PDB file of C-alpha atoms in Angstrom:
ATOM      1  CA  VAL A   2     -18.096  14.692  38.178  1.00 43.00           C
ATOM      2  CA  TYR A   3     -17.639  10.952  38.083  1.00 42.00           C
ATOM      3  CA  LEU A   4     -18.081   9.226  34.741  1.00 42.00           C
ATOM      4  CA  SER A   5     -19.245   6.064  36.429  1.00 44.00           C
ATOM      5  CA  VAL A   6     -20.764   5.098  39.744  1.00 47.00           C
ATOM      6  CA  SER A   7     -18.415   2.119  39.859  1.00 52.00           C
ATOM      7  CA  LEU A   8     -16.800   1.443  43.219  1.00 50.00           C
ATOM      8  CA  ALA A   9     -13.454   1.659  41.423  1.00 55.00           C
ATOM      9  CA  PHE A  10     -13.848   5.441  41.534  1.00 59.00           C
ATOM     10  CA  SER A  11     -14.354   5.598  45.317  1.00 60.00           C
ATOM     11  CA  PRO A  12     -10.665   6.031  46.204  1.00 56.00           C
ATOM     12  CA  LEU A  13     -10.563   9.001  43.850  1.00 58.00           C
ATOM     13  CA  SER A  14     -12.835  11.103  46.069  1.00 64.00           C
ATOM     14  CA  ARG A  15      -9.765  12.745  47.595  1.00 76.00           C
ATOM     15  CA  PRO A  16     -10.152  16.009  45.610  1.00 84.00           C
ATOM     16  CA  ALA A  17     -13.583  16.623  47.175  1.00 84.00           C
ATOM     17  CA  ASP A  18     -12.183  16.060  50.663  1.00 85.00           C
ATOM     18  CA  GLN A  19      -9.205  18.316  49.933  1.00 89.00           C
ATOM     19  CA  LEU A  20     -11.437  21.069  48.515  1.00 90.00           C
ATOM     20  CA  SER A  21     -13.543  20.937  51.683  1.00 89.00           C
ATOM     21  CA  ASP A  22     -10.383  21.172  53.800  1.00 91.00           C
ATOM     22  CA  LEU A  23      -9.550  24.381  51.887  1.00 93.00           C
ATOM     23  CA  ASN A  24     -13.063  25.742  52.600  1.00 93.00           C
ATOM     24  CA  LEU A  25     -14.028  25.539  48.926  1.00 91.00           C
ATOM     25  CA  SER A  26     -17.623  24.603  48.249  1.00 86.00           C
ATOM     26  CA  ASN A  27     -17.991  21.486  46.125  1.00 84.00           C
ATOM     27  CA  ILE A  28     -20.412  18.754  45.205  1.00 77.00           C
ATOM     28  CA  ILE A  29     -19.975  15.317  43.717  1.00 77.00           C
ATOM     29  CA  GLU A  30     -22.193  14.993  40.655  1.00 75.00           C
ATOM     30  CA  ASP A  31     -22.701  11.304  40.028  1.00 72.00           C
ATOM     31  CA  SER A  32     -25.962  11.275  38.098  1.00 75.00           C
ATOM     32  CA  SER A  33     -26.465   9.055  35.082  1.00 77.00           C
ATOM     33  CA  ALA A  34     -26.741  12.062  32.726  1.00 79.00           C
ATOM     34  CA  SER A  35     -24.171  12.380  29.941  1.00 80.00           C
ATOM     35  CA  ILE A  36     -20.987  14.287  30.736  1.00 80.00           C
ATOM     36  CA  GLY A  37     -22.109  17.071  28.385  1.00 84.00           C
ATOM     37  CA  ARG A  38     -25.364  17.516  30.280  1.00 86.00           C
ATOM     38  CA  ARG A  39     -23.522  17.531  33.581  1.00 83.00           C
ATOM     39  CA  TYR A  40     -21.138  20.211  32.298  1.00 84.00           C
ATOM     40  CA  ALA A  41     -24.094  22.253  31.007  1.00 85.00           C
ATOM     41  CA  ARG A  42     -25.864  21.975  34.358  1.00 85.00           C
ATOM     42  CA  THR A  43     -22.855  23.198  36.314  1.00 85.00           C
ATOM     43  CA  ASP A  44     -22.190  25.948  33.749  1.00 87.00           C
ATOM     44  CA  GLU A  45     -25.774  27.192  34.151  1.00 88.00           C
ATOM     45  CA  ILE A  46     -25.433  27.605  37.895  1.00 88.00           C
ATOM     46  CA  GLY A  47     -22.057  29.346  37.549  1.00 89.00           C
ATOM     47  CA  VAL A  48     -19.568  26.737  38.742  1.00 89.00           C
ATOM     48  CA  PRO A  49     -16.238  28.187  37.529  1.00 93.00           C
ATOM     49  CA  PHE A  50     -14.174  24.985  37.618  1.00 93.00           C
ATOM     50  CA  GLY A  51     -15.072  21.334  37.328  1.00 90.00           C
ATOM     51  CA  ILE A  52     -13.035  18.294  38.245  1.00 89.00           C
ATOM     52  CA  THR A  53     -13.829  15.130  36.346  1.00 86.00           C
ATOM     53  CA  VAL A  54     -12.747  11.726  37.557  1.00 83.00           C
ATOM     54  CA  ASP A  55     -12.739   9.590  34.424  1.00 82.00           C
ATOM     55  CA  PHE A  56     -11.554   6.156  33.399  1.00 82.00           C
ATOM     56  CA  ALA A  57      -8.022   7.444  32.748  1.00 85.00           C
ATOM     57  CA  SER A  58      -7.957   8.578  36.396  1.00 84.00           C
ATOM     58  CA  LEU A  59      -7.911   4.942  37.453  1.00 82.00           C
ATOM     59  CA  THR A  60      -4.537   4.342  35.808  1.00 87.00           C
ATOM     60  CA  THR A  61      -2.909   7.786  35.782  1.00 89.00           C
ATOM     61  CA  ASP A  62      -3.892   9.145  39.218  1.00 87.00           C
ATOM     62  CA  SER A  63      -4.899  12.366  37.495  1.00 91.00           C
ATOM     63  CA  VAL A  64      -8.182  14.144  36.850  1.00 91.00           C
ATOM     64  CA  THR A  65      -9.530  16.594  34.325  1.00 92.00           C
ATOM     65  CA  LEU A  66      -9.838  20.205  35.449  1.00 95.00           C
ATOM     66  CA  ARG A  67     -12.282  22.195  33.299  1.00 93.00           C
ATOM     67  CA  GLU A  68     -12.687  25.957  33.163  1.00 94.00           C
ATOM     68  CA  ARG A  69     -16.271  27.076  32.547  1.00 92.00           C
ATOM     69  CA  ASN A  70     -15.595  30.240  30.519  1.00 91.00           C
ATOM     70  CA  SER A  71     -13.329  28.663  27.892  1.00 92.00           C
ATOM     71  CA  THR A  72     -14.400  25.024  28.384  1.00 91.00           C
ATOM     72  CA  ASP A  73     -10.693  24.179  28.155  1.00 94.00           C
ATOM     73  CA  GLN A  74      -9.552  21.168  30.135  1.00 95.00           C
ATOM     74  CA  LEU A  75      -6.233  20.275  31.720  1.00 97.00           C
ATOM     75  CA  ARG A  76      -4.962  16.957  33.045  1.00 96.00           C
ATOM     76  CA  VAL A  77      -3.870  17.517  36.660  1.00 96.00           C
ATOM     77  CA  PRO A  78      -2.443  15.018  39.173  1.00 95.00           C
ATOM     78  CA  THR A  79      -5.115  14.055  41.692  1.00 91.00           C
ATOM     79  CA  ASP A  80      -2.979  15.223  44.621  1.00 91.00           C
ATOM     80  CA  LYS A  81      -2.458  18.689  43.033  1.00 94.00           C
ATOM     81  CA  VAL A  82      -5.944  19.543  41.786  1.00 94.00           C
ATOM     82  CA  ALA A  83      -7.396  20.959  45.022  1.00 94.00           C
ATOM     83  CA  GLU A  84      -4.425  23.286  45.402  1.00 96.00           C
ATOM     84  CA  ALA A  85      -4.789  24.318  41.741  1.00 97.00           C
ATOM     85  CA  VAL A  86      -8.489  25.152  42.198  1.00 96.00           C
ATOM     86  CA  ASP A  87      -7.714  27.025  45.407  1.00 97.00           C
ATOM     87  CA  ASP A  88      -5.067  29.098  43.598  1.00 97.00           C
ATOM     88  CA  LEU A  89      -7.483  29.843  40.752  1.00 97.00           C
ATOM     89  CA  CYS A  90     -10.379  30.802  43.038  1.00 95.00           C
ATOM     90  CA  ARG A  91      -8.228  33.051  45.198  1.00 96.00           C
ATOM     91  CA  GLY A  92      -6.540  34.746  42.224  1.00 97.00           C
ATOM     92  CA  ARG A  93      -3.045  33.475  42.988  1.00 98.00           C
ATOM     93  CA  ARG A  94      -2.766  31.912  39.504  1.00 97.00           C
ATOM     94  CA  THR A  95      -4.596  32.357  36.226  1.00 97.00           C
ATOM     95  CA  TRP A  96      -5.943  29.672  33.921  1.00 96.00           C
ATOM     96  CA  GLN A  97      -3.188  30.564  31.443  1.00 96.00           C
ATOM     97  CA  GLN A  98      -0.564  29.950  34.121  1.00 97.00           C
ATOM     98  CA  MET A  99      -2.121  26.587  34.897  1.00 97.00           C
ATOM     99  CA  ALA A 100      -2.045  25.692  31.197  1.00 96.00           C
ATOM    100  CA  GLU A 101       1.722  26.308  31.212  1.00 97.00           C
ATOM    101  CA  VAL A 102       2.152  23.761  34.021  1.00 96.00           C
ATOM    102  CA  TYR A 103      -0.387  21.050  33.195  1.00 97.00           C
ATOM    103  CA  PRO A 104      -1.046  19.385  29.829  1.00 95.00           C
ATOM    104  CA  LYS A 105      -4.170  20.148  27.881  1.00 95.00           C
ATOM    105  CA  HIS A 106      -6.697  17.346  28.088  1.00 91.00           C
ATOM    106  CA  THR A 107      -8.148  15.974  24.910  1.00 81.00           C
ATOM    107  CA  SER A 108     -11.011  13.537  24.840  1.00 69.00           C
ATOM    108  CA  GLN A 109     -10.137   9.881  24.931  1.00 57.00           C
ATOM    109  CA  GLU A 110     -11.731   9.536  21.489  1.00 47.00           C
ATOM    110  CA  ASP A 111      -9.325  12.196  20.148  1.00 44.00           C
ATOM    111  CA  GLU A 112      -6.381  10.401  21.713  1.00 48.00           C
ATOM    112  CA  LEU A 113      -7.434   7.071  20.219  1.00 43.00           C
ATOM    113  CA  ALA A 114      -7.936   8.643  16.794  1.00 40.00           C
ATOM    114  CA  ALA A 115      -4.496  10.267  16.939  1.00 42.00           C
ATOM    115  CA  THR A 116      -2.923   6.941  17.885  1.00 44.00           C
ATOM    116  CA  ALA A 117      -4.724   5.182  15.042  1.00 45.00           C
ATOM    117  CA  THR A 118      -3.636   7.875  12.561  1.00 42.00           C
ATOM    118  CA  ALA A 119      -0.043   7.653  13.715  1.00 46.00           C
ATOM    119  CA  SER A 120      -0.104   3.860  13.457  1.00 47.00           C
ATOM    120  CA  ALA A 121      -1.577   3.980   9.955  1.00 50.00           C
ATOM    121  CA  ALA A 122       1.086   6.474   8.837  1.00 52.00           C
ATOM    122  CA  SER A 123       3.957   4.233   9.945  1.00 50.00           C
TER     123      SER A 123
END
């Protein structure tokens, strides 16, 4: 899932190529629907894991990996996400094991609010 159709996101298509190289079916969802609707659509058809390339991806070279059943999200380096999905799909690692390796992703709004709260407290 790309949050924008901006050309700035084009170099971040590597996860899709890497997933294909690992024989994992994938699609790039770049519609103009809200991210919530895109998640709901993929949940409905049973997609177990979603990779979101967001605006933070442009500066951090990481993506969000979302698990359908819990809706939990982790921040994973772009060059590691295909391997992580492969491990999850083939049962080599569990979501809990991934959560021990990669940080939990919070929405950018949550991160901004936490920063503002911390600044106000100091």
